[in-house]
Each structure stands twice: as C-alpha cells, then as structure tokens.
mmCIF file of C-alpha atoms in Angstrom:
data_model
loop_
_atom_site.group_PDB
_atom_site.id
_atom_site.type_symbol
_atom_site.label_atom_id
_atom_site.label_comp_id
_atom_site.label_asym_id
_atom_site.label_seq_id
_atom_site.Cartn_x
_atom_site.Cartn_y
_atom_site.Cartn_z
ATOM 1 C CA MET A 522 138.183 91.608 174.399
ATOM 2 C CA ASN A 523 140.703 89.026 175.601
ATOM 3 C CA LEU A 524 140.725 85.814 177.607
ATOM 4 C CA ARG A 525 141.529 87.613 180.861
ATOM 5 C CA ASP A 526 138.333 89.666 180.483
ATOM 6 C CA LEU A 527 136.381 86.417 180.164
ATOM 7 C CA GLU A 528 138.119 85.026 183.262
ATOM 8 C CA TYR A 529 137.117 88.142 185.218
ATOM 9 C CA LEU A 530 133.505 87.789 184.061
ATOM 10 C CA VAL A 531 133.316 84.094 184.974
ATOM 11 C CA ALA A 532 134.893 84.659 188.395
ATOM 12 C CA LEU A 533 132.504 87.501 189.171
ATOM 13 C CA GLN A 534 129.477 85.477 188.035
ATOM 14 C CA GLU A 535 130.595 82.597 190.261
ATOM 15 C CA LEU A 536 131.392 84.622 193.401
ATOM 16 C CA LYS A 537 129.002 87.595 192.999
ATOM 17 C CA HIS A 538 131.601 89.741 194.790
ATOM 18 C CA PHE A 539 134.151 92.107 193.183
ATOM 19 C CA ARG A 540 136.859 91.753 195.848
ATOM 20 C CA LYS A 541 136.641 87.961 196.007
ATOM 21 C CA ALA A 542 136.619 87.690 192.210
ATOM 22 C CA ALA A 543 139.664 89.951 192.004
ATOM 23 C CA GLU A 544 141.501 87.833 194.580
ATOM 24 C CA LYS A 545 140.684 84.673 192.643
ATOM 25 C CA CYS A 546 142.077 86.254 189.461
ATOM 26 C CA PHE A 547 145.132 87.701 191.287
ATOM 27 C CA VAL A 548 144.390 91.308 190.288
ATOM 28 C CA SER A 549 143.258 94.393 192.150
ATOM 29 C CA GLN A 550 139.570 95.124 192.540
ATOM 30 C CA PRO A 551 139.765 98.343 190.456
ATOM 31 C CA THR A 552 141.457 96.417 187.627
ATOM 32 C CA LEU A 553 138.738 93.778 187.542
ATOM 33 C CA SER A 554 135.934 96.318 187.850
ATOM 34 C CA GLY A 555 137.433 98.453 185.088
ATOM 35 C CA GLN A 556 137.839 95.544 182.683
ATOM 36 C CA ILE A 557 134.257 94.410 183.268
ATOM 37 C CA ALA A 558 133.077 97.938 182.492
ATOM 38 C CA LYS A 559 135.157 97.982 179.283
ATOM 39 C CA LEU A 560 133.703 94.609 178.308
ATOM 40 C CA GLU A 561 130.185 95.967 178.792
ATOM 41 C CA GLU A 562 131.068 98.977 176.646
ATOM 42 C CA GLU A 563 132.525 96.805 173.891
ATOM 43 C CA LEU A 564 129.495 94.506 173.849
ATOM 44 C CA GLY A 565 126.993 97.330 174.220
ATOM 45 C CA LEU A 566 125.224 95.461 177.016
ATOM 46 C CA LEU A 567 124.685 95.879 180.722
ATOM 47 C CA LEU A 568 126.012 92.641 182.228
ATOM 48 C CA ILE A 569 125.798 93.509 185.924
ATOM 49 C CA GLU A 570 123.502 95.543 188.143
ATOM 50 C CA ARG A 571 125.793 97.194 190.653
ATOM 51 C CA THR A 572 124.371 97.947 194.099
ATOM 52 C CA SER A 573 126.039 98.858 197.371
ATOM 53 C CA ARG A 574 125.159 95.477 198.863
ATOM 54 C CA LYS A 575 125.539 92.855 196.132
ATOM 55 C CA VAL A 576 126.342 92.085 192.505
ATOM 56 C CA ILE A 577 123.346 91.056 190.409
ATOM 57 C CA PHE A 578 123.903 89.642 186.914
ATOM 58 C CA THR A 579 121.444 90.563 184.190
ATOM 59 C CA HIS A 580 120.005 87.830 181.991
ATOM 60 C CA ALA A 581 122.479 88.833 179.274
ATOM 61 C CA GLY A 582 125.305 88.726 181.816
ATOM 62 C CA ASP A 583 124.420 85.199 182.916
ATOM 63 C CA GLU A 584 124.166 83.977 179.323
ATOM 64 C CA LEU A 585 127.468 85.552 178.276
ATOM 65 C CA ALA A 586 129.242 84.303 181.420
ATOM 66 C CA ALA A 587 128.097 80.751 180.607
ATOM 67 C CA LYS A 588 129.442 81.149 177.062
ATOM 68 C CA ALA A 589 132.691 82.602 178.394
ATOM 69 C CA ARG A 590 133.087 79.609 180.700
ATOM 70 C CA ASN A 591 132.781 77.254 177.716
ATOM 71 C CA ILE A 592 135.306 79.301 175.733
ATOM 72 C CA LEU A 593 137.819 79.176 178.575
ATOM 73 C CA LEU A 594 137.279 75.427 178.866
ATOM 74 C CA GLU A 595 137.958 75.005 175.151
ATOM 75 C CA VAL A 596 141.109 77.113 175.412
ATOM 76 C CA LYS A 597 142.310 75.001 178.329
ATOM 77 C CA GLY A 598 141.604 71.896 176.266
ATOM 78 C CA LEU A 599 143.679 73.316 173.412
ATOM 79 C CA LYS A 600 146.607 73.968 175.750
ATOM 80 C CA ASP A 601 146.243 70.514 177.317
ATOM 81 C CA MET A 602 146.216 68.926 173.879
ATOM 82 C CA ALA A 603 149.485 70.633 172.977
ATOM 83 C CA LYS A 604 151.049 69.500 176.258
ATOM 84 C CA SER A 605 149.807 65.933 175.784
ATOM 85 C CA PHE A 606 151.559 65.756 172.419
ATOM 86 C CA GLN A 607 154.751 67.236 173.846
ATOM 87 C CA ALA A 608 154.974 65.135 177.033
ATOM 88 C CA PRO A 609 151.914 63.370 178.520
ATOM 89 C CA MET A 610 153.345 63.225 182.043
ATOM 90 C CA ALA A 611 154.796 66.739 182.194
ATOM 91 C CA GLY A 612 153.358 70.048 183.332
ATOM 92 C CA PRO A 613 150.636 70.830 185.881
ATOM 93 C CA LEU A 614 148.023 68.255 186.848
ATOM 94 C CA HIS A 615 145.161 69.334 189.110
ATOM 95 C CA VAL A 616 143.748 66.357 191.017
ATOM 96 C CA GLY A 617 140.752 66.366 193.361
ATOM 97 C CA LEU A 618 140.260 63.793 196.120
ATOM 98 C CA ILE A 619 137.510 63.112 198.647
ATOM 99 C CA PRO A 620 138.391 63.395 202.375
ATOM 100 C CA THR A 621 137.947 59.651 202.980
ATOM 101 C CA VAL A 622 140.594 58.873 200.327
ATOM 102 C CA ALA A 623 143.109 61.740 200.371
ATOM 103 C CA PRO A 624 144.873 61.264 203.767
ATOM 104 C CA TYR A 625 145.280 57.515 203.292
ATOM 105 C CA LEU A 626 146.066 57.158 199.579
ATOM 106 C CA LEU A 627 148.294 60.203 199.039
ATOM 107 C CA PRO A 628 151.182 59.001 201.262
ATOM 108 C CA LYS A 629 151.276 55.845 199.151
ATOM 109 C CA ILE A 630 151.213 57.452 195.709
ATOM 110 C CA VAL A 631 152.787 60.920 195.917
ATOM 111 C CA PRO A 632 156.385 59.676 196.445
ATOM 112 C CA GLN A 633 155.944 57.300 193.500
ATOM 113 C CA ILE A 634 154.491 60.036 191.287
ATOM 114 C CA ARG A 635 157.415 62.329 192.074
ATOM 115 C CA ALA A 636 159.906 59.532 191.409
ATOM 116 C CA GLU A 637 158.400 58.292 188.136
ATOM 117 C CA PHE A 638 157.004 61.551 186.734
ATOM 118 C CA SER A 639 159.548 64.138 187.827
ATOM 119 C CA ASP A 640 158.383 66.682 185.232
ATOM 120 C CA MET A 641 154.829 66.717 186.557
ATOM 121 C CA GLU A 642 153.587 69.601 188.749
ATOM 122 C CA LEU A 643 151.014 67.995 191.029
ATOM 123 C CA PHE A 644 148.278 70.161 192.571
ATOM 124 C CA LEU A 645 145.970 68.424 195.054
ATOM 125 C CA TYR A 646 142.532 69.501 196.255
ATOM 126 C CA GLU A 647 140.482 67.834 199.007
ATOM 127 C CA GLU A 648 136.729 68.444 198.812
ATOM 128 C CA GLN A 649 133.461 66.561 199.171
ATOM 129 C CA THR A 650 132.169 64.686 196.140
ATOM 130 C CA GLN A 651 129.627 67.170 194.760
ATOM 131 C CA VAL A 652 132.098 70.071 194.923
ATOM 132 C CA LEU A 653 134.733 68.008 193.105
ATOM 133 C CA LEU A 654 132.309 66.955 190.375
ATOM 134 C CA GLN A 655 131.350 70.571 189.728
ATOM 135 C CA ARG A 656 134.984 71.696 189.604
ATOM 136 C CA LEU A 657 135.829 68.863 187.217
ATOM 137 C CA GLU A 658 132.905 69.727 184.958
ATOM 138 C CA GLU A 659 133.909 73.394 184.893
ATOM 139 C CA GLY A 660 137.512 72.565 183.992
ATOM 140 C CA GLU A 661 139.116 73.676 187.265
ATOM 141 C CA LEU A 662 140.349 70.138 187.938
ATOM 142 C CA ASP A 663 141.823 67.627 185.484
ATOM 143 C CA CYS A 664 140.765 64.432 187.238
ATOM 144 C CA LEU A 665 139.353 63.094 190.500
ATOM 145 C CA LEU A 666 140.157 60.163 192.782
ATOM 146 C CA LEU A 667 136.981 59.127 194.577
ATOM 147 C CA ALA A 668 134.430 56.428 195.304
ATOM 148 C CA TYR A 669 132.435 55.736 192.144
ATOM 149 C CA LEU A 670 128.686 56.376 192.214
ATOM 150 C CA PRO A 671 126.041 55.729 189.502
ATOM 151 C CA GLU A 672 125.510 59.491 189.064
ATOM 152 C CA MET A 673 129.051 59.785 187.647
ATOM 153 C CA GLU A 674 128.229 58.044 184.359
ATOM 154 C CA ARG A 675 128.504 61.340 182.458
ATOM 155 C CA PHE A 676 132.266 61.298 183.081
ATOM 156 C CA GLY A 677 134.970 58.954 181.882
ATOM 157 C CA ALA A 678 136.245 56.591 184.579
ATOM 158 C CA ILE A 679 139.167 54.250 185.171
ATOM 159 C CA ASP A 680 138.608 51.750 187.994
ATOM 160 C CA LEU A 681 141.550 51.699 190.422
ATOM 161 C CA TYR A 682 140.681 49.236 193.193
ATOM 162 C CA ASP A 683 137.837 47.839 195.271
ATOM 163 C CA GLU A 684 138.277 48.851 198.894
ATOM 164 C CA PRO A 685 136.692 46.721 201.635
ATOM 165 C CA LEU A 686 134.846 48.432 204.474
ATOM 166 C CA VAL A 687 136.041 47.174 207.854
ATOM 167 C CA LEU A 688 134.220 47.114 211.196
ATOM 168 C CA ALA A 689 135.795 49.287 213.908
ATOM 169 C CA MET A 690 134.666 48.606 217.485
ATOM 170 C CA PRO A 691 135.931 49.212 221.040
ATOM 171 C CA THR A 692 138.350 46.562 222.330
ATOM 172 C CA LYS A 693 135.828 45.577 225.026
ATOM 173 C CA HIS A 694 133.023 45.040 222.507
ATOM 174 C CA LYS A 695 131.131 41.741 222.644
ATOM 175 C CA TRP A 696 132.595 40.735 219.267
ATOM 176 C CA HIS A 697 136.239 41.476 220.094
ATOM 177 C CA LEU A 698 137.142 37.750 220.224
ATOM 178 C CA GLU A 699 135.695 37.077 216.764
ATOM 179 C CA ALA A 700 138.175 36.611 213.900
ATOM 180 C CA ASP A 701 135.707 38.154 211.442
ATOM 181 C CA ILE A 702 132.101 39.320 211.474
ATOM 182 C CA GLN A 703 129.004 38.370 209.519
ATOM 183 C CA LEU A 704 127.403 41.516 208.096
ATOM 184 C CA SER A 705 123.974 40.319 209.232
ATOM 185 C CA ALA A 706 125.256 40.482 212.825
ATOM 186 C CA LEU A 707 124.802 44.253 212.620
ATOM 187 C CA SER A 708 121.024 43.780 212.737
ATOM 188 C CA GLY A 709 119.615 45.971 215.508
ATOM 189 C CA GLU A 710 122.971 47.700 216.169
ATOM 190 C CA ASN A 711 123.459 51.467 216.188
ATOM 191 C CA VAL A 712 126.286 52.528 213.879
ATOM 192 C CA LEU A 713 128.184 55.834 213.952
ATOM 193 C CA MET A 714 128.215 57.635 210.579
ATOM 194 C CA LEU A 715 129.807 60.586 208.803
ATOM 195 C CA GLU A 716 127.789 63.750 208.294
ATOM 196 C CA ASP A 717 125.826 64.457 205.108
ATOM 197 C CA GLY A 718 127.896 65.201 202.000
ATOM 198 C CA HIS A 719 130.339 62.314 202.306
ATOM 199 C CA CYS A 720 129.713 59.592 199.730
ATOM 200 C CA LEU A 721 131.098 57.009 202.178
ATOM 201 C CA ARG A 722 128.185 57.827 204.484
ATOM 202 C CA ASP A 723 125.653 56.775 201.831
ATOM 203 C CA GLN A 724 127.599 53.648 200.925
ATOM 204 C CA ALA A 725 128.059 52.538 204.545
ATOM 205 C CA MET A 726 124.439 53.283 205.367
ATOM 206 C CA GLY A 727 123.336 51.184 202.406
ATOM 207 C CA TYR A 728 125.160 48.129 203.737
ATOM 208 C CA CYS A 729 124.120 48.760 207.342
ATOM 209 C CA PHE A 730 120.448 49.285 206.561
ATOM 210 C CA ALA A 731 120.424 46.151 204.381
ATOM 211 C CA ALA A 732 121.797 44.236 207.379
ATOM 212 C CA GLY A 733 119.151 45.688 209.696
ATOM 213 C CA ALA A 734 121.405 48.164 211.524
ATOM 214 C CA LYS A 735 120.391 51.709 212.435
ATOM 215 C CA GLU A 736 122.261 54.991 212.346
ATOM 216 C CA ASP A 737 123.262 56.476 215.688
ATOM 217 C CA THR A 738 121.620 59.867 215.199
ATOM 218 C CA SER A 739 123.074 61.346 218.381
ATOM 219 C CA PHE A 740 126.323 62.178 216.584
ATOM 220 C CA LYS A 741 127.534 62.678 213.011
ATOM 221 C CA ALA A 742 131.274 62.888 212.393
ATOM 222 C CA THR A 743 133.030 65.377 210.142
ATOM 223 C CA SER A 744 135.898 62.977 209.337
ATOM 224 C CA LEU A 745 137.032 59.381 209.615
ATOM 225 C CA GLU A 746 139.465 60.345 212.360
ATOM 226 C CA THR A 747 136.581 61.766 214.412
ATOM 227 C CA LEU A 748 134.742 58.469 213.945
ATOM 228 C CA ARG A 749 137.852 56.604 215.078
ATOM 229 C CA HIS A 750 138.120 58.688 218.252
ATOM 230 C CA MET A 751 134.431 58.149 219.019
ATOM 231 C CA VAL A 752 134.884 54.377 218.733
ATOM 232 C CA ALA A 753 138.001 54.515 220.948
ATOM 233 C CA ALA A 754 135.927 56.390 223.542
ATOM 234 C CA ASP A 755 133.472 53.465 223.579
ATOM 235 C CA MET A 756 130.744 55.552 221.953
ATOM 236 C CA GLY A 757 129.796 52.941 219.350
ATOM 237 C CA ILE A 758 130.885 51.044 216.246
ATOM 238 C CA THR A 759 131.450 52.171 212.661
ATOM 239 C CA LEU A 760 132.658 51.113 209.216
ATOM 240 C CA LEU A 761 136.012 52.416 207.955
ATOM 241 C CA PRO A 762 137.676 51.928 204.541
ATOM 242 C CA GLN A 763 140.591 49.490 204.357
ATOM 243 C CA LEU A 764 143.258 52.156 203.690
ATOM 244 C CA ALA A 765 142.302 53.916 206.938
ATOM 245 C CA ILE A 766 142.941 50.766 208.992
ATOM 246 C CA PRO A 767 146.302 50.344 210.776
ATOM 247 C CA ASP A 768 148.300 47.144 210.315
ATOM 248 C CA ALA A 769 147.596 45.948 213.874
ATOM 249 C CA PRO A 770 144.102 44.414 214.325
ATOM 250 C CA GLU A 771 143.865 46.120 217.731
ATOM 251 C CA GLN A 772 145.265 49.566 218.410
ATOM 252 C CA ASN A 773 144.515 52.557 220.646
ATOM 253 C CA GLY A 774 141.417 50.984 222.172
ATOM 254 C CA ILE A 775 139.912 49.872 218.844
ATOM 255 C CA CYS A 776 139.454 46.418 217.292
ATOM 256 C CA TYR A 777 139.318 46.152 213.507
ATOM 257 C CA ARG A 778 137.608 43.142 211.961
ATOM 258 C CA HIS A 779 136.857 42.243 208.358
ATOM 259 C CA PHE A 780 133.415 41.044 207.371
ATOM 260 C CA ARG A 781 132.944 37.546 206.006
ATOM 261 C CA SER A 782 132.485 37.192 202.263
ATOM 262 C CA PRO A 783 130.910 38.948 200.503
ATOM 263 C CA GLU A 784 132.534 41.953 202.167
ATOM 264 C CA PRO A 785 130.983 45.406 201.914
ATOM 265 C CA SER A 786 133.229 47.554 199.747
ATOM 266 C CA ARG A 787 133.460 50.663 197.606
ATOM 267 C CA ARG A 788 135.072 51.121 194.196
ATOM 268 C CA ILE A 789 137.720 53.844 193.946
ATOM 269 C CA SER A 790 138.006 55.309 190.452
ATOM 270 C CA LEU A 791 139.837 58.017 188.530
ATOM 271 C CA LEU A 792 137.257 60.338 186.950
ATOM 272 C CA TYR A 793 137.871 62.690 184.003
ATOM 273 C CA ARG A 794 135.889 64.677 181.442
ATOM 274 C CA ASN A 795 134.967 62.511 178.464
ATOM 275 C CA ASN A 796 136.510 64.961 176.003
ATOM 276 C CA SER A 797 139.763 65.390 177.934
ATOM 277 C CA VAL A 798 142.877 65.042 175.792
ATOM 278 C CA ARG A 799 144.938 63.944 178.804
ATOM 279 C CA ARG A 800 143.741 60.350 178.746
ATOM 280 C CA PRO A 801 147.317 59.013 178.183
ATOM 281 C CA CYS A 802 148.358 60.795 181.383
ATOM 282 C CA PHE A 803 145.374 59.415 183.297
ATOM 283 C CA ASN A 804 146.132 55.874 182.093
ATOM 284 C CA GLN A 805 149.698 56.017 183.401
ATOM 285 C CA LEU A 806 148.618 57.642 186.656
ATOM 286 C CA ALA A 807 145.974 54.943 187.144
ATOM 287 C CA GLU A 808 148.527 52.181 186.638
ATOM 288 C CA LEU A 809 150.814 53.748 189.233
ATOM 289 C CA ILE A 810 147.955 54.030 191.748
ATOM 290 C CA LYS A 811 146.949 50.402 191.188
ATOM 291 C CA ARG A 812 150.512 49.303 191.972
ATOM 292 C CA SER A 813 150.892 51.599 194.989
ATOM 293 C CA SER A 814 147.526 51.036 196.651
ATOM 294 C CA ALA A 815 148.290 47.344 197.289
ATOM 295 C CA LEU A 816 144.564 46.642 197.230
ATOM 296 C CA VAL A 817 144.225 45.082 193.741
#
C-alpha cells in the first residue's frame, strides 16, 4: 500500500467512474483499476461493486475512502509544514475565488503577488461558494477569497475589506439625476438578481427585502456581467459590488450610484483551515490584498 493507492481510492469514491478518476490522477484506467484491485487483495476486503453501468462502493469501501482522505490531508499538511519552515511565500498556493470577486480583484493583486512573491506558484480556481468550501475542507485548496457568511465559522478567517454594494440603473431611470440613493427608496421596486448558488444573491436580497423591494423573477443572471447587460438594455435595476463598478459614474447606458449611509456592503475575507500551517503565508497575502484592493 502506498499514498498513490489511497489517491486512486479517494478519486474513485468521489467520481464513481474509473475513467474520470484515472484522468484526475493522471494515469491510465487499467493502472487505476489494477491498483484498486491490489489494494482490495492486500486489505482482504471488497471495496467496490463493479457493474457495467456504475461503480458502487461497499460500506467498507466508503469508510476506508474517508480514512484515506484524512491520511492524504495529513500528509499534505506535513509537506506544507516543511515548506512553511523553509520559505513561507514559496512553492504552490492553490487559491479559490467566487465569481463575483475573481474577475475584479485578480487584476489588482496578481501583478503584485508576482512582483513581491516571485517564488510562489499561484493556482487559481473560480467556483461558487459551496463548492469552494468543500474543496477547502478536503484539502484541495489552501485558502479562499470570498464574501464571509456566518456558516463559515468553522474555518479560520482574515478580514480583507468591506465592499459597498452600488445601485446600477439605466441612464434614463427616474433617479439618474440623484447624487446618491436612500436604500429605502427601493421599496416596491423590482430588482434583478443572480441565480441561486451565488452568495451575493443572498446578501443583495437581504438588503433589498429589508428595504421593501422585490426580486424580478422573470430573469436570473448567471454572472455580474449578464446583470450589467440587462440593466444597459433597460430591463431593470440591480446591486453590484464596488470592484465591479467602472470609474465613470455613467457608462455604456448605465448609471452607478452609491447608497447613503449606512451603505449595504459585504465583507471579503481570506478563509483557511484552522489547522493549516501556512498561516504566515496567508497573513502576508492578506496584507498585500488589503493594500491592492484600495477599499480599506
């Protein structure tokens, strides 16, 4: 038994498909299948029920795969610990970001990261919040950059900045001459929202519902840029995060206006596993982001 065998078992338990598991582990399907069979022989247990249609894990297989996942996580932690002693800001760093942060924050921070931490290999992954949290918990990612939610208390967190949410409306909207907007003015208005799965949707809806606004249920956007295009087409109004707002208050058929104090906002944080040994790296990365975001 070796660590690669455990990686094969975990990948197969996750994907329930020999070819996909082999591709994830960068080996051929016969190699993965053969090693799983050898592992079963060594353990004296049937781990998988093989059928022509699907892979079904036995109870023993599920239990051992869960244990294998923990072992691999501990091994990764051991390697990370050694790297953190050698050079905290060197080597690979796998960072996950939500779609409403990644396109707007990365251009600000990646050049600075490359300039200040030239020995770091940065790997970036854009996914919705729940997927990122699972990948962080399972050790696939080292840290996350996302909007903080109460359900994230089981992780360690470093607050980066509070990001205001800004009203985006067509240039011919009745409020286009206003310098700023009172949040309560949204009462009775229909507001365009992102589709389910985006944490910004829940945060924006919380503010809008508190103000008496309603969601425009005729359309749900897959991205902030889709929302922006819908507003430009005079299909409604929406809330966008500050980093997604251009410098000009009016551009491409859209007016952007801040809300009067207290502004609706979201807190962007760096999330990590509580037992991660890379905290020194996360601290330095957080300081760089705070300087580069220009929002603190």
